[in-house]
Amino acid sequence: MTRQPDPSHVHHDQPEHAPRPPSFWRSRAGVYLIVALAAGGLLLGFEHRVHILGSGMLIWLPLLLCVGMHFFMHGGHGGHGSHGKGNDE
């Protein structure tokens, strides 16, 4: 009969949470891309403001913003995988 090692005394070589690589959006290229997209969006909106404001489609903007925020912001709190765990942080 062989004796099993006690699991509380087992040494793990790797830490429980390995460091993640930095996010693309926080890198220099990501910041440049955000600035370029914002500047392009502002210029495009300025050039086409008559069509945007006069079309009557502006009323749908709050709905589109809500859907977009729901879609993009689920990564901030663990996404859908953390439902039912009890901590809402």
PDB file of N, CA and C in Angstrom:
ATOM      1  N   MET A   1       0.843  -1.169   0.000  1.00  0.00           N
ATOM      2  CA  MET A   1       0.000   0.000   0.000  1.00  0.00           C
ATOM      3  C   MET A   1       0.892   1.237   0.000  1.00  0.00           C
ATOM      4  N   THR A   2       0.742   2.065  -1.021  1.00  0.00           N
ATOM      5  CA  THR A   2       1.554   3.276  -1.094  1.00  0.00           C
ATOM      6  C   THR A   2       0.803   4.434  -0.451  1.00  0.00           C
ATOM      7  N   ARG A   3       1.558   5.306   0.093  1.00  0.00           N
ATOM      8  CA  ARG A   3       0.983   6.463   0.784  1.00  0.00           C
ATOM      9  C   ARG A   3       0.873   7.630  -0.190  1.00  0.00           C
ATOM     10  N   GLN A   4      -0.306   8.231  -0.299  1.00  0.00           N
ATOM     11  CA  GLN A   4      -0.538   9.378  -1.177  1.00  0.00           C
ATOM     12  C   GLN A   4      -0.039  10.651  -0.496  1.00  0.00           C
ATOM     13  N   PRO A   5       0.570  11.573  -1.263  1.00  0.00           N
ATOM     14  CA  PRO A   5       1.006  12.837  -0.658  1.00  0.00           C
ATOM     15  C   PRO A   5      -0.199  13.683  -0.265  1.00  0.00           C
ATOM     16  N   ASP A   6      -0.036  14.432   0.792  1.00  0.00           N
ATOM     17  CA  ASP A   6      -1.085  15.333   1.278  1.00  0.00           C
ATOM     18  C   ASP A   6      -1.230  16.489   0.289  1.00  0.00           C
ATOM     19  N   PRO A   7      -2.436  16.737  -0.269  1.00  0.00           N
ATOM     20  CA  PRO A   7      -2.587  17.792  -1.274  1.00  0.00           C
ATOM     21  C   PRO A   7      -2.300  19.187  -0.736  1.00  0.00           C
ATOM     22  N   SER A   8      -2.389  19.399   0.562  1.00  0.00           N
ATOM     23  CA  SER A   8      -2.111  20.737   1.101  1.00  0.00           C
ATOM     24  C   SER A   8      -0.624  21.039   1.122  1.00  0.00           C
ATOM     25  N   HIS A   9       0.219  20.028   0.975  1.00  0.00           N
ATOM     26  CA  HIS A   9       1.665  20.239   1.021  1.00  0.00           C
ATOM     27  C   HIS A   9       2.310  20.188  -0.366  1.00  0.00           C
ATOM     28  N   VAL A  10       1.507  20.033  -1.395  1.00  0.00           N
ATOM     29  CA  VAL A  10       2.039  19.957  -2.756  1.00  0.00           C
ATOM     30  C   VAL A  10       2.502  21.336  -3.174  1.00  0.00           C
ATOM     31  N   HIS A  11       3.718  21.418  -3.701  1.00  0.00           N
ATOM     32  CA  HIS A  11       4.304  22.699  -4.131  1.00  0.00           C
ATOM     33  C   HIS A  11       3.967  22.925  -5.603  1.00  0.00           C
ATOM     34  N   HIS A  12       3.410  24.079  -5.918  1.00  0.00           N
ATOM     35  CA  HIS A  12       3.096  24.442  -7.302  1.00  0.00           C
ATOM     36  C   HIS A  12       4.191  25.344  -7.826  1.00  0.00           C
ATOM     37  N   ASP A  13       4.695  25.015  -9.016  1.00  0.00           N
ATOM     38  CA  ASP A  13       5.760  25.827  -9.603  1.00  0.00           C
ATOM     39  C   ASP A  13       5.235  27.135 -10.180  1.00  0.00           C
ATOM     40  N   GLN A  14       4.016  27.127 -10.709  1.00  0.00           N
ATOM     41  CA  GLN A  14       3.466  28.321 -11.333  1.00  0.00           C
ATOM     42  C   GLN A  14       2.507  29.006 -10.369  1.00  0.00           C
ATOM     43  N   PRO A  15       2.495  30.338 -10.383  1.00  0.00           N
ATOM     44  CA  PRO A  15       1.536  31.044  -9.520  1.00  0.00           C
ATOM     45  C   PRO A  15       0.111  30.776  -9.983  1.00  0.00           C
ATOM     46  N   GLU A  16      -0.834  30.996  -9.103  1.00  0.00           N
ATOM     47  CA  GLU A  16      -2.232  30.734  -9.405  1.00  0.00           C
ATOM     48  C   GLU A  16      -2.749  31.614 -10.540  1.00  0.00           C
ATOM     49  N   HIS A  17      -2.361  32.879 -10.556  1.00  0.00           N
ATOM     50  CA  HIS A  17      -2.771  33.812 -11.607  1.00  0.00           C
ATOM     51  C   HIS A  17      -1.512  34.282 -12.327  1.00  0.00           C
ATOM     52  N   ALA A  18      -1.281  33.729 -13.494  1.00  0.00           N
ATOM     53  CA  ALA A  18      -0.127  34.138 -14.289  1.00  0.00           C
ATOM     54  C   ALA A  18      -0.360  35.552 -14.815  1.00  0.00           C
ATOM     55  N   PRO A  19       0.674  36.373 -14.910  1.00  0.00           N
ATOM     56  CA  PRO A  19       0.487  37.741 -15.426  1.00  0.00           C
ATOM     57  C   PRO A  19       0.048  37.714 -16.876  1.00  0.00           C
ATOM     58  N   ARG A  20      -0.912  38.555 -17.190  1.00  0.00           N
ATOM     59  CA  ARG A  20      -1.422  38.643 -18.554  1.00  0.00           C
ATOM     60  C   ARG A  20      -0.618  39.682 -19.326  1.00  0.00           C
ATOM     61  N   PRO A  21      -0.494  39.493 -20.633  1.00  0.00           N
ATOM     62  CA  PRO A  21       0.185  40.511 -21.433  1.00  0.00           C
ATOM     63  C   PRO A  21      -0.644  41.799 -21.444  1.00  0.00           C
ATOM     64  N   PRO A  22      -0.002  42.945 -21.641  1.00  0.00           N
ATOM     65  CA  PRO A  22      -0.754  44.210 -21.652  1.00  0.00           C
ATOM     66  C   PRO A  22      -1.769  44.246 -22.788  1.00  0.00           C
ATOM     67  N   SER A  23      -2.852  44.942 -22.555  1.00  0.00           N
ATOM     68  CA  SER A  23      -3.923  45.056 -23.533  1.00  0.00           C
ATOM     69  C   SER A  23      -3.462  45.881 -24.731  1.00  0.00           C
ATOM     70  N   PHE A  24      -3.980  45.534 -25.908  1.00  0.00           N
ATOM     71  CA  PHE A  24      -3.634  46.296 -27.109  1.00  0.00           C
ATOM     72  C   PHE A  24      -4.106  47.735 -26.989  1.00  0.00           C
ATOM     73  N   TRP A  25      -5.272  47.950 -26.387  1.00  0.00           N
ATOM     74  CA  TRP A  25      -5.846  49.288 -26.320  1.00  0.00           C
ATOM     75  C   TRP A  25      -5.062  50.200 -25.387  1.00  0.00           C
ATOM     76  N   ARG A  26      -4.206  49.658 -24.536  1.00  0.00           N
ATOM     77  CA  ARG A  26      -3.373  50.477 -23.659  1.00  0.00           C
ATOM     78  C   ARG A  26      -1.953  50.636 -24.202  1.00  0.00           C
ATOM     79  N   SER A  27      -1.664  50.004 -25.319  1.00  0.00           N
ATOM     80  CA  SER A  27      -0.344  50.144 -25.928  1.00  0.00           C
ATOM     81  C   SER A  27      -0.298  51.451 -26.732  1.00  0.00           C
ATOM     82  N   ARG A  28       0.898  51.793 -27.189  1.00  0.00           N
ATOM     83  CA  ARG A  28       1.069  53.025 -27.964  1.00  0.00           C
ATOM     84  C   ARG A  28       0.279  52.968 -29.270  1.00  0.00           C
ATOM     85  N   ALA A  29       0.315  51.824 -29.935  1.00  0.00           N
ATOM     86  CA  ALA A  29      -0.424  51.670 -31.193  1.00  0.00           C
ATOM     87  C   ALA A  29      -1.929  51.755 -30.943  1.00  0.00           C
ATOM     88  N   GLY A  30      -2.401  51.186 -29.849  1.00  0.00           N
ATOM     89  CA  GLY A  30      -3.828  51.241 -29.523  1.00  0.00           C
ATOM     90  C   GLY A  30      -4.302  52.659 -29.252  1.00  0.00           C
ATOM     91  N   VAL A  31      -3.499  53.428 -28.517  1.00  0.00           N
ATOM     92  CA  VAL A  31      -3.867  54.822 -28.232  1.00  0.00           C
ATOM     93  C   VAL A  31      -3.882  55.631 -29.528  1.00  0.00           C
ATOM     94  N   TYR A  32      -2.891  55.407 -30.391  1.00  0.00           N
ATOM     95  CA  TYR A  32      -2.869  56.107 -31.680  1.00  0.00           C
ATOM     96  C   TYR A  32      -4.093  55.743 -32.521  1.00  0.00           C
ATOM     97  N   LEU A  33      -4.494  54.476 -32.486  1.00  0.00           N
ATOM     98  CA  LEU A  33      -5.666  54.048 -33.240  1.00  0.00           C
ATOM     99  C   LEU A  33      -6.930  54.705 -32.697  1.00  0.00           C
ATOM    100  N   ILE A  34      -7.067  54.787 -31.384  1.00  0.00           N
ATOM    101  CA  ILE A  34      -8.231  55.437 -30.773  1.00  0.00           C
ATOM    102  C   ILE A  34      -8.297  56.904 -31.170  1.00  0.00           C
ATOM    103  N   VAL A  35      -7.162  57.599 -31.109  1.00  0.00           N
ATOM    104  CA  VAL A  35      -7.131  59.021 -31.484  1.00  0.00           C
ATOM    105  C   VAL A  35      -7.470  59.192 -32.962  1.00  0.00           C
ATOM    106  N   ALA A  36      -6.916  58.333 -33.823  1.00  0.00           N
ATOM    107  CA  ALA A  36      -7.192  58.440 -35.256  1.00  0.00           C
ATOM    108  C   ALA A  36      -8.665  58.171 -35.559  1.00  0.00           C
ATOM    109  N   LEU A  37      -9.255  57.165 -34.898  1.00  0.00           N
ATOM    110  CA  LEU A  37     -10.670  56.872 -35.119  1.00  0.00           C
ATOM    111  C   LEU A  37     -11.566  57.992 -34.599  1.00  0.00           C
ATOM    112  N   ALA A  38     -11.203  58.574 -33.461  1.00  0.00           N
ATOM    113  CA  ALA A  38     -11.992  59.687 -32.924  1.00  0.00           C
ATOM    114  C   ALA A  38     -11.902  60.908 -33.841  1.00  0.00           C
ATOM    115  N   ALA A  39     -10.697  61.222 -34.315  1.00  0.00           N
ATOM    116  CA  ALA A  39     -10.538  62.362 -35.218  1.00  0.00           C
ATOM    117  C   ALA A  39     -11.281  62.122 -36.530  1.00  0.00           C
ATOM    118  N   GLY A  40     -11.188  60.918 -37.069  1.00  0.00           N
ATOM    119  CA  GLY A  40     -11.904  60.596 -38.302  1.00  0.00           C
ATOM    120  C   GLY A  40     -13.405  60.662 -38.110  1.00  0.00           C
ATOM    121  N   GLY A  41     -13.897  60.167 -36.972  1.00  0.00           N
ATOM    122  CA  GLY A  41     -15.326  60.239 -36.689  1.00  0.00           C
ATOM    123  C   GLY A  41     -15.824  61.665 -36.554  1.00  0.00           C
ATOM    124  N   LEU A  42     -15.020  62.507 -35.892  1.00  0.00           N
ATOM    125  CA  LEU A  42     -15.408  63.919 -35.762  1.00  0.00           C
ATOM    126  C   LEU A  42     -15.426  64.626 -37.113  1.00  0.00           C
ATOM    127  N   LEU A  43     -14.401  64.384 -37.922  1.00  0.00           N
ATOM    128  CA  LEU A  43     -14.376  65.009 -39.251  1.00  0.00           C
ATOM    129  C   LEU A  43     -15.521  64.514 -40.129  1.00  0.00           C
ATOM    130  N   LEU A  44     -15.797  63.225 -40.078  1.00  0.00           N
ATOM    131  CA  LEU A  44     -16.896  62.663 -40.862  1.00  0.00           C
ATOM    132  C   LEU A  44     -18.240  63.215 -40.398  1.00  0.00           C
ATOM    133  N   GLY A  45     -18.425  63.294 -39.079  1.00  0.00           N
ATOM    134  CA  GLY A  45     -19.661  63.857 -38.543  1.00  0.00           C
ATOM    135  C   GLY A  45     -19.823  65.327 -38.885  1.00  0.00           C
ATOM    136  N   PHE A  46     -18.717  66.073 -38.851  1.00  0.00           N
ATOM    137  CA  PHE A  46     -18.788  67.494 -39.188  1.00  0.00           C
ATOM    138  C   PHE A  46     -19.159  67.701 -40.654  1.00  0.00           C
ATOM    139  N   GLU A  47     -18.581  66.897 -41.528  1.00  0.00           N
ATOM    140  CA  GLU A  47     -18.864  67.036 -42.954  1.00  0.00           C
ATOM    141  C   GLU A  47     -20.285  66.617 -43.319  1.00  0.00           C
ATOM    142  N   HIS A  48     -20.859  65.699 -42.575  1.00  0.00           N
ATOM    143  CA  HIS A  48     -22.176  65.165 -42.916  1.00  0.00           C
ATOM    144  C   HIS A  48     -23.236  65.506 -41.877  1.00  0.00           C
ATOM    145  N   ARG A  49     -23.020  66.580 -41.112  1.00  0.00           N
ATOM    146  CA  ARG A  49     -23.953  66.935 -40.037  1.00  0.00           C
ATOM    147  C   ARG A  49     -25.343  67.282 -40.555  1.00  0.00           C
ATOM    148  N   VAL A  50     -25.458  67.847 -41.726  1.00  0.00           N
ATOM    149  CA  VAL A  50     -26.770  68.193 -42.269  1.00  0.00           C
ATOM    150  C   VAL A  50     -27.577  66.921 -42.538  1.00  0.00           C
ATOM    151  N   HIS A  51     -26.930  65.926 -43.089  1.00  0.00           N
ATOM    152  CA  HIS A  51     -27.611  64.670 -43.387  1.00  0.00           C
ATOM    153  C   HIS A  51     -27.963  63.925 -42.091  1.00  0.00           C
ATOM    154  N   ILE A  52     -27.070  63.973 -41.110  1.00  0.00           N
ATOM    155  CA  ILE A  52     -27.287  63.246 -39.848  1.00  0.00           C
ATOM    156  C   ILE A  52     -28.423  63.877 -39.053  1.00  0.00           C
ATOM    157  N   LEU A  53     -28.407  65.188 -38.901  1.00  0.00           N
ATOM    158  CA  LEU A  53     -29.410  65.872 -38.083  1.00  0.00           C
ATOM    159  C   LEU A  53     -30.761  65.974 -38.786  1.00  0.00           C
ATOM    160  N   GLY A  54     -30.771  66.005 -40.083  1.00  0.00           N
ATOM    161  CA  GLY A  54     -32.018  66.169 -40.818  1.00  0.00           C
ATOM    162  C   GLY A  54     -32.701  64.877 -41.217  1.00  0.00           C
ATOM    163  N   SER A  55     -32.121  63.749 -40.914  1.00  0.00           N
ATOM    164  CA  SER A  55     -32.674  62.493 -41.399  1.00  0.00           C
ATOM    165  C   SER A  55     -33.762  61.914 -40.505  1.00  0.00           C
ATOM    166  N   GLY A  56     -33.840  62.341 -39.253  1.00  0.00           N
ATOM    167  CA  GLY A  56     -34.811  61.773 -38.324  1.00  0.00           C
ATOM    168  C   GLY A  56     -34.337  60.471 -37.701  1.00  0.00           C
ATOM    169  N   MET A  57     -33.171  60.012 -38.055  1.00  0.00           N
ATOM    170  CA  MET A  57     -32.623  58.775 -37.493  1.00  0.00           C
ATOM    171  C   MET A  57     -31.889  59.019 -36.179  1.00  0.00           C
ATOM    172  N   LEU A  58     -31.728  60.274 -35.798  1.00  0.00           N
ATOM    173  CA  LEU A  58     -30.997  60.602 -34.580  1.00  0.00           C
ATOM    174  C   LEU A  58     -31.722  60.103 -33.332  1.00  0.00           C
ATOM    175  N   ILE A  59     -33.010  59.869 -33.442  1.00  0.00           N
ATOM    176  CA  ILE A  59     -33.783  59.384 -32.305  1.00  0.00           C
ATOM    177  C   ILE A  59     -33.343  57.977 -31.892  1.00  0.00           C
ATOM    178  N   TRP A  60     -32.744  57.205 -32.790  1.00  0.00           N
ATOM    179  CA  TRP A  60     -32.302  55.849 -32.492  1.00  0.00           C
ATOM    180  C   TRP A  60     -30.933  55.795 -31.839  1.00  0.00           C
ATOM    181  N   LEU A  61     -30.244  56.912 -31.763  1.00  0.00           N
ATOM    182  CA  LEU A  61     -28.895  56.937 -31.203  1.00  0.00           C
ATOM    183  C   LEU A  61     -28.832  56.450 -29.753  1.00  0.00           C
ATOM    184  N   PRO A  62     -29.724  56.865 -28.834  1.00  0.00           N
ATOM    185  CA  PRO A  62     -29.637  56.333 -27.455  1.00  0.00           C
ATOM    186  C   PRO A  62     -29.798  54.814 -27.388  1.00  0.00           C
ATOM    187  N   LEU A  63     -30.675  54.256 -28.201  1.00  0.00           N
ATOM    188  CA  LEU A  63     -30.843  52.810 -28.216  1.00  0.00           C
ATOM    189  C   LEU A  63     -29.583  52.118 -28.711  1.00  0.00           C
ATOM    190  N   LEU A  64     -28.977  52.638 -29.752  1.00  0.00           N
ATOM    191  CA  LEU A  64     -27.744  52.057 -30.267  1.00  0.00           C
ATOM    192  C   LEU A  64     -26.612  52.181 -29.253  1.00  0.00           C
ATOM    193  N   LEU A  65     -26.563  53.283 -28.530  1.00  0.00           N
ATOM    194  CA  LEU A  65     -25.533  53.448 -27.505  1.00  0.00           C
ATOM    195  C   LEU A  65     -25.710  52.436 -26.384  1.00  0.00           C
ATOM    196  N   CYS A  66     -26.934  52.190 -25.960  1.00  0.00           N
ATOM    197  CA  CYS A  66     -27.182  51.204 -24.897  1.00  0.00           C
ATOM    198  C   CYS A  66     -26.755  49.809 -25.328  1.00  0.00           C
ATOM    199  N   VAL A  67     -27.100  49.425 -26.526  1.00  0.00           N
ATOM    200  CA  VAL A  67     -26.723  48.110 -27.028  1.00  0.00           C
ATOM    201  C   VAL A  67     -25.200  48.007 -27.156  1.00  0.00           C
ATOM    202  N   GLY A  68     -24.581  49.049 -27.660  1.00  0.00           N
ATOM    203  CA  GLY A  68     -23.120  49.040 -27.797  1.00  0.00           C
ATOM    204  C   GLY A  68     -22.413  48.969 -26.461  1.00  0.00           C
ATOM    205  N   MET A  69     -22.897  49.718 -25.477  1.00  0.00           N
ATOM    206  CA  MET A  69     -22.270  49.671 -24.158  1.00  0.00           C
ATOM    207  C   MET A  69     -22.463  48.299 -23.524  1.00  0.00           C
ATOM    208  N   HIS A  70     -23.621  47.691 -23.684  1.00  0.00           N
ATOM    209  CA  HIS A  70     -23.854  46.351 -23.138  1.00  0.00           C
ATOM    210  C   HIS A  70     -22.915  45.346 -23.787  1.00  0.00           C
ATOM    211  N   PHE A  71     -22.728  45.471 -25.089  1.00  0.00           N
ATOM    212  CA  PHE A  71     -21.882  44.526 -25.817  1.00  0.00           C
ATOM    213  C   PHE A  71     -20.415  44.667 -25.431  1.00  0.00           C
ATOM    214  N   PHE A  72     -19.917  45.897 -25.337  1.00  0.00           N
ATOM    215  CA  PHE A  72     -18.493  46.114 -25.111  1.00  0.00           C
ATOM    216  C   PHE A  72     -18.091  46.131 -23.644  1.00  0.00           C
ATOM    217  N   MET A  73     -19.006  46.336 -22.731  1.00  0.00           N
ATOM    218  CA  MET A  73     -18.619  46.494 -21.333  1.00  0.00           C
ATOM    219  C   MET A  73     -18.749  45.217 -20.520  1.00  0.00           C
ATOM    220  N   HIS A  74     -19.084  44.092 -21.112  1.00  0.00           N
ATOM    221  CA  HIS A  74     -19.179  42.860 -20.336  1.00  0.00           C
ATOM    222  C   HIS A  74     -17.822  42.320 -19.946  1.00  0.00           C
ATOM    223  N   GLY A  75     -16.750  42.790 -20.537  1.00  0.00           N
ATOM    224  CA  GLY A  75     -15.420  42.337 -20.143  1.00  0.00           C
ATOM    225  C   GLY A  75     -14.956  42.945 -18.833  1.00  0.00           C
ATOM    226  N   GLY A  76     -15.568  44.021 -18.381  1.00  0.00           N
ATOM    227  CA  GLY A  76     -15.112  44.707 -17.177  1.00  0.00           C
ATOM    228  C   GLY A  76     -15.430  43.997 -15.887  1.00  0.00           C
ATOM    229  N   HIS A  77     -16.473  43.181 -15.825  1.00  0.00           N
ATOM    230  CA  HIS A  77     -16.859  42.505 -14.594  1.00  0.00           C
ATOM    231  C   HIS A  77     -16.890  40.998 -14.751  1.00  0.00           C
ATOM    232  N   GLY A  78     -16.087  40.457 -15.620  1.00  0.00           N
ATOM    233  CA  GLY A  78     -16.035  39.009 -15.765  1.00  0.00           C
ATOM    234  C   GLY A  78     -16.960  38.460 -16.831  1.00  0.00           C
ATOM    235  N   GLY A  79     -17.724  39.280 -17.470  1.00  0.00           N
ATOM    236  CA  GLY A  79     -18.590  38.810 -18.542  1.00  0.00           C
ATOM    237  C   GLY A  79     -19.720  37.951 -18.032  1.00  0.00           C
ATOM    238  N   HIS A  80     -20.236  37.098 -18.903  1.00  0.00           N
ATOM    239  CA  HIS A  80     -21.360  36.243 -18.547  1.00  0.00           C
ATOM    240  C   HIS A  80     -20.920  35.014 -17.753  1.00  0.00           C
ATOM    241  N   GLY A  81     -19.631  34.731 -17.691  1.00  0.00           N
ATOM    242  CA  GLY A  81     -19.161  33.536 -17.007  1.00  0.00           C
ATOM    243  C   GLY A  81     -19.220  33.618 -15.491  1.00  0.00           C
ATOM    244  N   SER A  82     -19.409  34.776 -14.911  1.00  0.00           N
ATOM    245  CA  SER A  82     -19.363  34.893 -13.454  1.00  0.00           C
ATOM    246  C   SER A  82     -20.749  34.968 -12.829  1.00  0.00           C
ATOM    247  N   HIS A  83     -21.806  34.642 -13.572  1.00  0.00           N
ATOM    248  CA  HIS A  83     -23.155  34.694 -13.003  1.00  0.00           C
ATOM    249  C   HIS A  83     -23.307  33.602 -11.956  1.00  0.00           C
ATOM    250  N   GLY A  84     -23.966  33.938 -10.869  1.00  0.00           N
ATOM    251  CA  GLY A  84     -24.268  32.971  -9.842  1.00  0.00           C
ATOM    252  C   GLY A  84     -23.163  32.755  -8.822  1.00  0.00           C
ATOM    253  N   LYS A  85     -22.085  33.504  -8.875  1.00  0.00           N
ATOM    254  CA  LYS A  85     -20.987  33.322  -7.932  1.00  0.00           C
ATOM    255  C   LYS A  85     -21.197  34.113  -6.649  1.00  0.00           C
ATOM    256  N   GLY A  86     -22.068  35.106  -6.659  1.00  0.00           N
ATOM    257  CA  GLY A  86     -22.378  35.828  -5.439  1.00  0.00           C
ATOM    258  C   GLY A  86     -21.602  37.110  -5.233  1.00  0.00           C
ATOM    259  N   ASN A  87     -20.489  37.310  -5.911  1.00  0.00           N
ATOM    260  CA  ASN A  87     -19.766  38.574  -5.753  1.00  0.00           C
ATOM    261  C   ASN A  87     -19.986  39.425  -6.994  1.00  0.00           C
ATOM    262  N   ASP A  88     -20.420  40.638  -6.782  1.00  0.00           N
ATOM    263  CA  ASP A  88     -20.773  41.543  -7.880  1.00  0.00           C
ATOM    264  C   ASP A  88     -19.732  42.641  -8.015  1.00  0.00           C
ATOM    265  N   GLU A  89     -18.483  42.288  -7.922  1.00  0.00           N
ATOM    266  CA  GLU A  89     -17.429  43.302  -7.983  1.00  0.00           C
ATOM    267  C   GLU A  89     -16.765  43.309  -9.316  1.00  0.00           C
TER     268      GLU A  89
END
